[in-house]
Coordinates of C-alpha atoms in Angstrom, one line a residue:
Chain A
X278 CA 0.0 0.0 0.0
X279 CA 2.7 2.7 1.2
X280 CA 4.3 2.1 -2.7
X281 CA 1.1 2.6 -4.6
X282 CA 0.6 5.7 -2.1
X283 CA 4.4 7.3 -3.0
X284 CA 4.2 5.7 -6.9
X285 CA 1.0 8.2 -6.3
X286 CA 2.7 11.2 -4.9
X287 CA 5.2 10.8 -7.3
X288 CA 3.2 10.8 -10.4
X289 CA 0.6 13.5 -9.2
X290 CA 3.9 16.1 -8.6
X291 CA 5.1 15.1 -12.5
X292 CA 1.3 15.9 -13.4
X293 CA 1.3 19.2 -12.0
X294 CA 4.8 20.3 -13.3
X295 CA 3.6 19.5 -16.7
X296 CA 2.4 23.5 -17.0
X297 CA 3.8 26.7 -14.9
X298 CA 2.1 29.4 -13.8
X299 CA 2.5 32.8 -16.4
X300 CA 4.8 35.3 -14.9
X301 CA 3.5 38.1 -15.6
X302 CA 1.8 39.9 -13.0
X303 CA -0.4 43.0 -14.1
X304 CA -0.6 46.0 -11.7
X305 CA -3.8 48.5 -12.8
X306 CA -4.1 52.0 -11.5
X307 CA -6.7 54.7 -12.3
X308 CA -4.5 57.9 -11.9
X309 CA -5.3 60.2 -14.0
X310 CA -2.1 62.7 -13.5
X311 CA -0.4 60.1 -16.2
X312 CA -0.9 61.6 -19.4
X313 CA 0.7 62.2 -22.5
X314 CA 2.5 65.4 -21.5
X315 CA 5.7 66.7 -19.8
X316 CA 5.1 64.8 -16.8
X317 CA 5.4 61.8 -18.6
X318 CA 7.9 60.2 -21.2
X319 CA 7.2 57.2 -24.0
X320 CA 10.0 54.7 -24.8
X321 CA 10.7 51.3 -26.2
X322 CA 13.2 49.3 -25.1
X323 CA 16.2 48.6 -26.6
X324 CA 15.6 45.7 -29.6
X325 CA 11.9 46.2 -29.7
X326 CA 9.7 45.9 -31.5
X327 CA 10.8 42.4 -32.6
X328 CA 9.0 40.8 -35.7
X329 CA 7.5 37.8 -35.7
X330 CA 5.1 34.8 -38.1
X331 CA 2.1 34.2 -35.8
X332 CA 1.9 30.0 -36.2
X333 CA -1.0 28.5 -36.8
X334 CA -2.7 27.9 -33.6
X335 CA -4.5 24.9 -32.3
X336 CA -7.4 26.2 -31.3
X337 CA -10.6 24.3 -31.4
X338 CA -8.5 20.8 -31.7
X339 CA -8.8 19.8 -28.3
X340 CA -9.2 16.3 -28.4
X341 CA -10.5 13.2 -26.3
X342 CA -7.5 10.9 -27.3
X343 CA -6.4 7.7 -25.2
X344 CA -2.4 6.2 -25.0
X345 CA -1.8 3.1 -22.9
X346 CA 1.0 2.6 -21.1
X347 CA 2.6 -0.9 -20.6
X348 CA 3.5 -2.9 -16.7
X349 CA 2.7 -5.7 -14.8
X350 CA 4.3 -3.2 -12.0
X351 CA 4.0 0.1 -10.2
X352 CA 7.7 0.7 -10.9
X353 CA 7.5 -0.1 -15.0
X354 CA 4.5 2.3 -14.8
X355 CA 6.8 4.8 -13.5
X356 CA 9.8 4.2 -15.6
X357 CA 7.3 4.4 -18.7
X358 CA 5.8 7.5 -17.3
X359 CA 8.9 9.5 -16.4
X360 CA 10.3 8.4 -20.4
X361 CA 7.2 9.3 -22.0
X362 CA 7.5 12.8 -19.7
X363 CA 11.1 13.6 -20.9
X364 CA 10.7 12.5 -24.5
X365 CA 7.4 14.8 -24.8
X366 CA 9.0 17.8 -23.2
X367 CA 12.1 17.5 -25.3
X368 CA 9.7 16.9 -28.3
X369 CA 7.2 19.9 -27.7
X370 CA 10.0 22.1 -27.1
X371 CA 11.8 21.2 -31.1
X372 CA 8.4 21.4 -32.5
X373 CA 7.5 24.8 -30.9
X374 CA 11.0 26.1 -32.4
X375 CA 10.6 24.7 -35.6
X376 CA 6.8 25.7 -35.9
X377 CA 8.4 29.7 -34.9
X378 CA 11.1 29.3 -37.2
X379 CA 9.0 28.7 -40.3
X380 CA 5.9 31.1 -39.2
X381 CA 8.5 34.1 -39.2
X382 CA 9.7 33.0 -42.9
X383 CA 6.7 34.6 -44.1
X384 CA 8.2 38.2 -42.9
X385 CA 11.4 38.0 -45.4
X386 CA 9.7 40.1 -48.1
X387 CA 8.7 42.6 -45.7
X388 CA 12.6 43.5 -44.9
X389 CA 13.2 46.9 -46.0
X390 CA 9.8 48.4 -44.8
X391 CA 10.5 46.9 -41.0
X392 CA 13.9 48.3 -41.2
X393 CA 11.8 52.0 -42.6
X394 CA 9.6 51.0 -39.7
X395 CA 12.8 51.2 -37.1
X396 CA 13.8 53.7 -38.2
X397 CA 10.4 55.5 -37.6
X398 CA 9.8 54.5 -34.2
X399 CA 13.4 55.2 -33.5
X400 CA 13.3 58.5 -34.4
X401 CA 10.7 59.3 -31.8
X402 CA 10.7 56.3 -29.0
X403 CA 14.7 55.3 -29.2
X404 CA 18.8 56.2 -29.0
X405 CA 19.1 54.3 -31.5
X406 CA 17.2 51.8 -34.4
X407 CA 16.5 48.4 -32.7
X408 CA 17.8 45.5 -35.1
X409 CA 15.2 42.8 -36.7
X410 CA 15.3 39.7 -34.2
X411 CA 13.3 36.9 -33.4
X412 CA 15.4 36.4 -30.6
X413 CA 13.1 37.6 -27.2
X414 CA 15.2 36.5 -24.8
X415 CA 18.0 38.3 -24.8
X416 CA 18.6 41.0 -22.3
X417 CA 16.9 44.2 -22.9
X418 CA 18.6 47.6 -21.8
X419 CA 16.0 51.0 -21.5
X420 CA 17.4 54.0 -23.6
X421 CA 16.7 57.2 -22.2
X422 CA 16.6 60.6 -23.5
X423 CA 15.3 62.8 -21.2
X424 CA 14.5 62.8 -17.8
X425 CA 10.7 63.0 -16.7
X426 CA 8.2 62.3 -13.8
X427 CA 7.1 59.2 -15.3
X428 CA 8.3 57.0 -17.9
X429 CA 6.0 54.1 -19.8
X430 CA 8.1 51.8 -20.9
X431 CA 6.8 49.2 -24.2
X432 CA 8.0 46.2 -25.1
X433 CA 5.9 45.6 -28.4
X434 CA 5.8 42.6 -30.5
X435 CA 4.4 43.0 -33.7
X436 CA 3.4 39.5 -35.5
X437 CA 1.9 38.5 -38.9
X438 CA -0.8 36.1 -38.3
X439 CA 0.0 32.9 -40.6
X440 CA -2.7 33.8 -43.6
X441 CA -0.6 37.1 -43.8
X442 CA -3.9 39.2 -43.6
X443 CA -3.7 40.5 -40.0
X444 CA -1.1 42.3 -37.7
X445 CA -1.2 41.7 -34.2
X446 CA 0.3 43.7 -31.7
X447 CA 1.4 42.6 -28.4
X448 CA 3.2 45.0 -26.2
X449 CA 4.3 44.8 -22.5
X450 CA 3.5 48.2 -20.9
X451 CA 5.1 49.6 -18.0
X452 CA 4.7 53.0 -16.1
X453 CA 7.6 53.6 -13.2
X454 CA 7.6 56.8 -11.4
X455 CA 11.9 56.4 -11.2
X456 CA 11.5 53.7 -8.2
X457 CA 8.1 52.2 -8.2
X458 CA 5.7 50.6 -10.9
X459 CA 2.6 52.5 -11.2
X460 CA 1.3 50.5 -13.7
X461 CA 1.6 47.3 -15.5
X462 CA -0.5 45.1 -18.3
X463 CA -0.1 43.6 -21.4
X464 CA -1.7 45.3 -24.4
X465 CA -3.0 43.6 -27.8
X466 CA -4.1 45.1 -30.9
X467 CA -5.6 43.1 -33.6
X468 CA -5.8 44.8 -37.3
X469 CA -8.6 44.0 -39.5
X470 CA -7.8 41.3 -42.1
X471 CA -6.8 43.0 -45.3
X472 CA -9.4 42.7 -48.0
X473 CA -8.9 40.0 -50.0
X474 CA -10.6 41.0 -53.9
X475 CA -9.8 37.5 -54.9
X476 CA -8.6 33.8 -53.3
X477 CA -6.0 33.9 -55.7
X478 CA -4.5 37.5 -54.8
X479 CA -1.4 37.4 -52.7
X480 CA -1.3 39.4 -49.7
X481 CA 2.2 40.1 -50.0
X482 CA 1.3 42.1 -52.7
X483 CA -1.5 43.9 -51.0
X484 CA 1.3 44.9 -48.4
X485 CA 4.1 46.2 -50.3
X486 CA 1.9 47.8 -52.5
X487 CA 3.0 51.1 -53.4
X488 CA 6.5 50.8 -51.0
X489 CA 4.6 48.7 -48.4
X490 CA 2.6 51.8 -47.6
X491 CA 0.1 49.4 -46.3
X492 CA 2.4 47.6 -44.2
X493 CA 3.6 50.6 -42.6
X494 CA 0.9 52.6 -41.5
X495 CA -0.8 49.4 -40.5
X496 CA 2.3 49.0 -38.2
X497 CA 2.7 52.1 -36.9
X498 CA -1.1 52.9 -36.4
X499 CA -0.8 49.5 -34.3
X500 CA 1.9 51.0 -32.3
X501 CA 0.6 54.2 -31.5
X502 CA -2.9 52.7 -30.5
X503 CA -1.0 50.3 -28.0
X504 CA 0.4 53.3 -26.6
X505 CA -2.9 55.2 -26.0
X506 CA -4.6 52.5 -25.0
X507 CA -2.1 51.6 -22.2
X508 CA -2.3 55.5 -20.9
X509 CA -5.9 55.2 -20.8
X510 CA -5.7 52.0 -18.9
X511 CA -3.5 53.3 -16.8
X512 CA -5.3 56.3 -16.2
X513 CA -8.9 54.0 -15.2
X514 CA -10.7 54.7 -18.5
X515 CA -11.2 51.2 -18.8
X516 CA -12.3 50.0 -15.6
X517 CA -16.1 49.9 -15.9
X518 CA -17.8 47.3 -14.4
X519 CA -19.9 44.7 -16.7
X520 CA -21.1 41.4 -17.4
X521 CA -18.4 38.6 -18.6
X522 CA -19.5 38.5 -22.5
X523 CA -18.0 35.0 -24.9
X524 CA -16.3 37.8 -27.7
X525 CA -16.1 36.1 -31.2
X526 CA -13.7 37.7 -33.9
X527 CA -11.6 36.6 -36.9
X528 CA -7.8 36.1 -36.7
X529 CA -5.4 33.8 -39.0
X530 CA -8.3 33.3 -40.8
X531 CA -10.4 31.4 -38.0
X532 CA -12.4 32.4 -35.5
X533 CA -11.6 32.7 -32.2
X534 CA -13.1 33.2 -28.7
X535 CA -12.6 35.5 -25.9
X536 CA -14.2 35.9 -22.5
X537 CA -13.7 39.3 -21.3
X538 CA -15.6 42.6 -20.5
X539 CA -16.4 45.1 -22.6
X540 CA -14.3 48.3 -21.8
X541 CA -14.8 50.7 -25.1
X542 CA -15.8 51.2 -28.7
X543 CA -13.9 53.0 -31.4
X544 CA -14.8 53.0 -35.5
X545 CA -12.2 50.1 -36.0
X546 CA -12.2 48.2 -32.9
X547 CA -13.9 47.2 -29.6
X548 CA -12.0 46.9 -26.6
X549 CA -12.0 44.0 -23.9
X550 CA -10.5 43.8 -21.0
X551 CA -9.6 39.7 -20.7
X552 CA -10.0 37.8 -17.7
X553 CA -6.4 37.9 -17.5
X554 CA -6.9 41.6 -17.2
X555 CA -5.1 42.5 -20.4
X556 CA -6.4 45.2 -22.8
X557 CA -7.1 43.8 -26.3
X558 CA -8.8 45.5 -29.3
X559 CA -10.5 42.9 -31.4
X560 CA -11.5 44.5 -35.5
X561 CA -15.1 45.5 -34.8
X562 CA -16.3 43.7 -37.6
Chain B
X223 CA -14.5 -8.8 -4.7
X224 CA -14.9 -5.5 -3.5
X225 CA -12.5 -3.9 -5.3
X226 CA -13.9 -4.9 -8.1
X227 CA -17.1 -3.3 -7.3
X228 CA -15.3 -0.3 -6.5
X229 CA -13.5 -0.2 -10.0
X230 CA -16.6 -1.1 -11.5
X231 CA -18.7 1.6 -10.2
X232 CA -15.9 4.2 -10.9
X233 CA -15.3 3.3 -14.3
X234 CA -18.7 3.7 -15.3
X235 CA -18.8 7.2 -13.4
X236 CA -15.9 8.5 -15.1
X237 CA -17.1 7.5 -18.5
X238 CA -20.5 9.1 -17.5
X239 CA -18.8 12.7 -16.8
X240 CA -16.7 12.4 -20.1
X241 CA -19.9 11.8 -22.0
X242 CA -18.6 10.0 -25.1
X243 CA -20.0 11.2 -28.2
X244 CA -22.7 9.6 -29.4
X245 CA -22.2 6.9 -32.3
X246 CA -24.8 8.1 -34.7
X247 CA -25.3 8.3 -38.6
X248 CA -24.6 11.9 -39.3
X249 CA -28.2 13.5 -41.9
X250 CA -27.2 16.8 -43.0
X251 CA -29.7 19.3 -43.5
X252 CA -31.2 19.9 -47.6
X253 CA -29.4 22.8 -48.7
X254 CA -32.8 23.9 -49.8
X255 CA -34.6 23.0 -47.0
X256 CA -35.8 26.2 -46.0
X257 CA -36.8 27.7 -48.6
X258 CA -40.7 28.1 -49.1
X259 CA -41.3 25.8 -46.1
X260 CA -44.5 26.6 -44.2
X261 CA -42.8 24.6 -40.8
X262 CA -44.3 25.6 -37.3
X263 CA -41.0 24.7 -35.7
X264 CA -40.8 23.9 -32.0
X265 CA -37.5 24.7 -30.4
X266 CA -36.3 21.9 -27.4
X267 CA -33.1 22.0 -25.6
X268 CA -33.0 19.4 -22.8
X269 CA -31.4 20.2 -19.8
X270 CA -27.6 20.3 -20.0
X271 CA -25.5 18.0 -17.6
X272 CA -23.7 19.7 -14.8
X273 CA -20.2 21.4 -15.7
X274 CA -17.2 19.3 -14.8
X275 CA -13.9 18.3 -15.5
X276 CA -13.2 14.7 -16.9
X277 CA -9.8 12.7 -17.7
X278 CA -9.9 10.4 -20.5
X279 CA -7.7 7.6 -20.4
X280 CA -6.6 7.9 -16.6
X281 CA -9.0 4.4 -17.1
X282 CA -7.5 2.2 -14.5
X283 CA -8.5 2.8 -10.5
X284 CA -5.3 4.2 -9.5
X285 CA -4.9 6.5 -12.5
X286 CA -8.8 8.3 -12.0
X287 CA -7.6 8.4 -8.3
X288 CA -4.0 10.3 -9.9
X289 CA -5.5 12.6 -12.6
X290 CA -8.5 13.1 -9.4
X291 CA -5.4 14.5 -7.0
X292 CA -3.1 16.3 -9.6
X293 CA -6.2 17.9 -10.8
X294 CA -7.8 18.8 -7.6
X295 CA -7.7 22.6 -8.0
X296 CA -8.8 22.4 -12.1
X297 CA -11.6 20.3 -11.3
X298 CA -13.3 22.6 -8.3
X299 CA -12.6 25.7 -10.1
X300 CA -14.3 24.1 -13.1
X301 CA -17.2 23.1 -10.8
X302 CA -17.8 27.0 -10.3
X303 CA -18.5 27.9 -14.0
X304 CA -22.3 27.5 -14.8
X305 CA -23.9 27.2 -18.5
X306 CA -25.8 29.8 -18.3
X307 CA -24.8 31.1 -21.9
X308 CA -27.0 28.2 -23.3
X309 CA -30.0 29.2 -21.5
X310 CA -31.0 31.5 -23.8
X311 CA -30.0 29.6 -26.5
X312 CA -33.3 27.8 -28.0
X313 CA -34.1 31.8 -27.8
X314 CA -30.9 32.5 -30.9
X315 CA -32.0 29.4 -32.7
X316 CA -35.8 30.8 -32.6
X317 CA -34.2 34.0 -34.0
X318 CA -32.1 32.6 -36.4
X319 CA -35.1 30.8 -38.0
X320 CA -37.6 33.5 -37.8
X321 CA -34.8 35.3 -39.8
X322 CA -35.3 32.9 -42.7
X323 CA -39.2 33.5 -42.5
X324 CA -39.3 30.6 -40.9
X325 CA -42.4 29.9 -37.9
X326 CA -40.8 29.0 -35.0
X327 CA -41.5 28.7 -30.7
X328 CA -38.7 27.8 -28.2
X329 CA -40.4 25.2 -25.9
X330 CA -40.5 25.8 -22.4
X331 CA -41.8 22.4 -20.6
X332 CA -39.4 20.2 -22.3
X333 CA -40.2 16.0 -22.0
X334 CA -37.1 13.7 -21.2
X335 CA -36.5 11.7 -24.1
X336 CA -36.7 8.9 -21.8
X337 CA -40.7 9.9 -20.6
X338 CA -41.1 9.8 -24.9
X339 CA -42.7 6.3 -26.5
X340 CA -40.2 4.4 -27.4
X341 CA -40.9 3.3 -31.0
X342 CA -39.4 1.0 -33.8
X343 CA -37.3 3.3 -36.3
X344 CA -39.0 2.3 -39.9
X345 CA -35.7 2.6 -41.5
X346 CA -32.0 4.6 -40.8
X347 CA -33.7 8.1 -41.0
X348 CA -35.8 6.9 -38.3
X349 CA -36.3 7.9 -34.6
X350 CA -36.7 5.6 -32.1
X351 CA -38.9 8.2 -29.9
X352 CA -42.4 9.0 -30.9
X353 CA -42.2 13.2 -30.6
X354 CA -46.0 12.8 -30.8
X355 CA -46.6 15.2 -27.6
X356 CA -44.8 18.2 -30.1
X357 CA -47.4 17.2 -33.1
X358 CA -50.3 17.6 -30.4
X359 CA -48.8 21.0 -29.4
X360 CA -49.3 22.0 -33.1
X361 CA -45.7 21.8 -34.6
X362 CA -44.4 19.9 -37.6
X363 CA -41.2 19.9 -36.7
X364 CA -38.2 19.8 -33.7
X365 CA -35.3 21.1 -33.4
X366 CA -33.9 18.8 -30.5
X367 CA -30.2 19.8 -28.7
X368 CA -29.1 17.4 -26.7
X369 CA -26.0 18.3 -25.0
X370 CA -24.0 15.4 -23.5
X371 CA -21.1 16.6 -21.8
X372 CA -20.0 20.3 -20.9
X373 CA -16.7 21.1 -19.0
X374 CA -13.4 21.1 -19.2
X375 CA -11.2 17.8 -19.9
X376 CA -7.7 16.8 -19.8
X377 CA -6.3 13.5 -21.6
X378 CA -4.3 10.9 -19.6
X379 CA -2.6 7.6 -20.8
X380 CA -2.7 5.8 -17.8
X381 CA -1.3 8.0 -15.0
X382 CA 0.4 11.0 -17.4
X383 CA -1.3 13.8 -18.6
X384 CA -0.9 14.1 -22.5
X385 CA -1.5 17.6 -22.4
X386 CA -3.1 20.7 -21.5
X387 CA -7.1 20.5 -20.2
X388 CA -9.9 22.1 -23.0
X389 CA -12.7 23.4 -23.0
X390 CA -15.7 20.8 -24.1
X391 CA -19.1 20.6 -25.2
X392 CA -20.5 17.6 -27.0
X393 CA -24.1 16.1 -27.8
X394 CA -26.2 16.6 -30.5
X395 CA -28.5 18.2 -32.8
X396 CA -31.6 17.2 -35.1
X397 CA -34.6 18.3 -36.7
X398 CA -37.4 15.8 -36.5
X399 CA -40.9 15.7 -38.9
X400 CA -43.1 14.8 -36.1
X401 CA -45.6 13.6 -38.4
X402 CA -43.5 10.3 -38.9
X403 CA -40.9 11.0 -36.5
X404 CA -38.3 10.8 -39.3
X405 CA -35.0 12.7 -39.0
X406 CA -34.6 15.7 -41.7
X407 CA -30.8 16.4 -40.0
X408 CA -29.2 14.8 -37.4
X409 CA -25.7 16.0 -36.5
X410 CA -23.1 15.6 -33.8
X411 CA -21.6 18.6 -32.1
X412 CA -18.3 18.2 -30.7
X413 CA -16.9 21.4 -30.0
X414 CA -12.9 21.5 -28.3
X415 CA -11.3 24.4 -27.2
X416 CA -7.7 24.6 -26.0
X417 CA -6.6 26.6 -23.4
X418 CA -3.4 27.8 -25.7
X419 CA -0.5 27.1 -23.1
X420 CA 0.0 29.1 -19.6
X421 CA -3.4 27.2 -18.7
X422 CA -2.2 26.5 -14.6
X423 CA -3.0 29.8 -13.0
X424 CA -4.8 29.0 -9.6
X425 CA -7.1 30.0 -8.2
X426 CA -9.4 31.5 -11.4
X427 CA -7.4 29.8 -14.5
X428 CA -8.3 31.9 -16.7
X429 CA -7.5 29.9 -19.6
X430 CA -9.3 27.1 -18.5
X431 CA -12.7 29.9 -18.0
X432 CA -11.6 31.0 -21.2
X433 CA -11.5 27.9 -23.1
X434 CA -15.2 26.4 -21.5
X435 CA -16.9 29.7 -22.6
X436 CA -15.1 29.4 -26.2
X437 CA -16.8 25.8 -26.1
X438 CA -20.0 26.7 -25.8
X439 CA -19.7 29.5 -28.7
X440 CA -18.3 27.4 -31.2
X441 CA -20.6 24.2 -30.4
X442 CA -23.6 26.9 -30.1
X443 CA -22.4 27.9 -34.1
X444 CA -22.1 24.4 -35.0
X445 CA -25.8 23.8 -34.3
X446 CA -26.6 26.8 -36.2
X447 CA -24.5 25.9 -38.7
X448 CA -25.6 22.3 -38.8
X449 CA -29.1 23.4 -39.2
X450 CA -28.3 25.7 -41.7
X451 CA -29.0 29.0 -40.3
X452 CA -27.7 32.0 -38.6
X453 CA -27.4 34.3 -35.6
X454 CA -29.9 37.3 -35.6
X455 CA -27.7 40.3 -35.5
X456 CA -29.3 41.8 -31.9

């Protein structure tokens, strides 16, 4: 009995390792002294915004599946368990990498206008041009240039959904006062898809379209809106209270689901606050 | 002897919760059944079973009584969510038919299929209720849901999870000429939604939330869908 009760223990601690907690912790405020004026400064830090292919999600392919596992024993159970465990993890991890590695293929012909778009956001948010990465974990240094009450702080990454006919916008927002965090959430912006005149039409060519003017503004009208709508935020215009609604909108060319509350309307999107507590504008078609 | 009992009487709870999906012959809907019908159309959902988190293939004693402890805290916060985003759902169907001009009532004092005649199916498009009591309430048709299971599940081989918990809601859904109880469409509705990684954030998981609700609003289109029809813009 006492080795079926720590073959137990044993296997219920693997079980509940197989997923971590999300680190990131928002902090909301409603003070409405952080504006977009002297008092406070907007930068991006150093190697943002990084690029990246949006794979192809999941989604709706849950499934009821069943493996068996082999043993006359407790302990063959466990040596087949902790196997199985390692090879999955080690196999998830190379698939996930591969799967990243081909979705940001699908940004190679959009080179030169992400460099322009650098260059842009550069001007105005950074010391210097950040450089086209799909590395996110490397260390990240702020750039300042000039001093000021309060200073947001965006880490935004801009992907292509893998149908190439949306832009996504996720972007860690941060307000510091120089020694404490007055705010902190995770904003997402959603562009409409691109119209599409025919199946046949490549949306490549719907993007760089007259020197990826498309491409450009759609990026940097992304950007900006992240940046208002984490000021807002920050400021409480989005903390009215309302039912939990199922939202429904299109992205990668399926639909998908969110549970959140509605928090504000604008002519292009509608704005939900998740139940992770993150800001996200969804196309409002 | 009693252990076997035990096993026995677990098993069969287990594979009650997960609510298999039904084995049936799949009648889609006439693309042109709706046009220039003059259908009185009664709308029946029965009642839903209660939200709850299941483990398919943690099949053996020891491995329910595993997935049971590593999933202690998914399972009671999935016990909190309700359903009450179906409940006005025979409503949207109502809507979605009236749209198409079509005559339609959501029934209120729904019968248990099991309280219905049971009658010999005259051939594969048969049923093997009579839904007489609907032709005496003055429909031609029925638009029967039949949710079977509604939660949240996880797979398992054995003791292992193989991978994250999504959201689930399965049954059914079919439209019935009550004249000769005959099936015009009969579908199944098995609606997944995964919780897209980060999934094991105690105490409100809001993945997990997220992923139930998404459920229910996909498998509420697929009956929609199946039956050909759309959601009334409100």
């Amino acid at each position: 009995m006492s080795r079926v009760v720590s073959v137990v223990s044993v296997l219920c601690v693997l079980a509940s390792c197989a997923s971590k907690p999300s680190q990131f912790e928002p902090k909301l405020s409603s003070d409405s002294s952080l504006s977009l004026n002297h008092n406070l400064e907007v930068m991006v830090e150093e190697g943002f915004p990084v690029f990246l292919g949006l794979p192809e999600e999941p989604g709706s392919q849950g499934q009821i599946g069943y493996v068996g596992y082999p043993g006359d024993s407790a302990e063959v159970f466990l040596a087949a368990v902790i196997v199985h465990g390692l090879l999955e993890t080690g196999r998830q991890l190379s698939v996930e990498s591969l799967k990243q590695e081909a979705a940001n293929s699908i940004l190679v012909p959009y080179e030169n206008q992400i460099k322009s778009i650098y260059e842009a956001i550069g001007e105005k948010y950074l010391a210097q041009p950040g450089v086209v990465t799909s590395d996110t974990t490397k260390p990240t240094t702020v750039v300042s240039h000039r001093m000021a009450k309060f200073r947001l702080r965006l880490r935004p990454m801009i992907f292509m959904t893998h149908d190439e006919r949306q832009l996504l916008l996720v972007s860690e927002a941060e307000i510091t006062d120089g020694t404490n965090v007055r705010y902190r959430n995770i904003i997402e912006i959603l562009s409409a898809p691109i119209s599409q005149e025919s199946q046949d039409m490549n949306p490549v060519n719907t993007w760089l379209e007259d020197d990826g003017k498309l491409f450009q503004s759609t990026v940097l009208s992304i950007f900006e809106q992240g940046v208002r709508l984490a000021l807002m935020d920050a400021q409480g215009s989005f903390s009215a209270e309302a039912e939990h609604e199922t939202f429904s909108f299109l992205q990668g060319g399926r639909v998908h689901f969110e549970r959140a509350v509605l928090v504000g309307e604008t002519k292009e999107h509608v704005i939900i606050r998740t139940l992770r507590k993150r800001i996200k504008a969804i196309p409002a078609t | 002897m009693n252990r076997i009992k035990i096993f026995v009487l677990v098993a069969a709870l287990s594979l009650g919760i997960v609510g298999c999906a039904p084995t049936i012959t799949p009648i889609p809907i006439e693309s042109d059944f709706w046009a220039g019908t003059t259908a009185n159309i009664g709308v029946v959902m029965l009642p839903a079973p209660p939200v709850a988190a299941s483990f398919p293939g943690a099949d053996c004693l020891l491995c329910m009584m595993t997935a049971q402890a590593a999933n202690g805290g998914l399972a009671r916060h999935v016990a909190t969510l309700n359903d009450d985003e179906l409940k006005d759902f025979p409503q949207q169907i109502v809507a979605a038919l009236r749209k198409k001009q079509i005559q339609a009532i959501a029934v209120e004092d729904v019968t248990p299929l099991k309280e219905m005649e049971k009658i010999q199916p005259t051939d594969e498009n048969g049923a093997d209720r009579d839904f007489g009591i609907y032709r005496d309430q003055g429909f031609t048709h029925v638009v029967l849901v039949d949710i079977g299971a509604l939660g949240v599940a996880r797979n398992y081989a054995a003791y292992v999870p193989t991978g994250d918990p999504f959201g689930v809601m399965s049954g059914s859904v079919a439209l019935i000429d009550v004249a000769n109880n005959k099936f015009e469409m009969r579908m199944v509705i098995n609606s997944t939604y995964t919780t897209g990684g980060n999934w094991n954030d105690p105490p409100s998981y809001p993945s997990v939330t997220n992923s139930f609700y998404a459920a229910i609003e996909q498998g509420k289109e697929m009956v929609l869908s199946a039956l050909n029809v759309e959601l009334a813009s409100e």
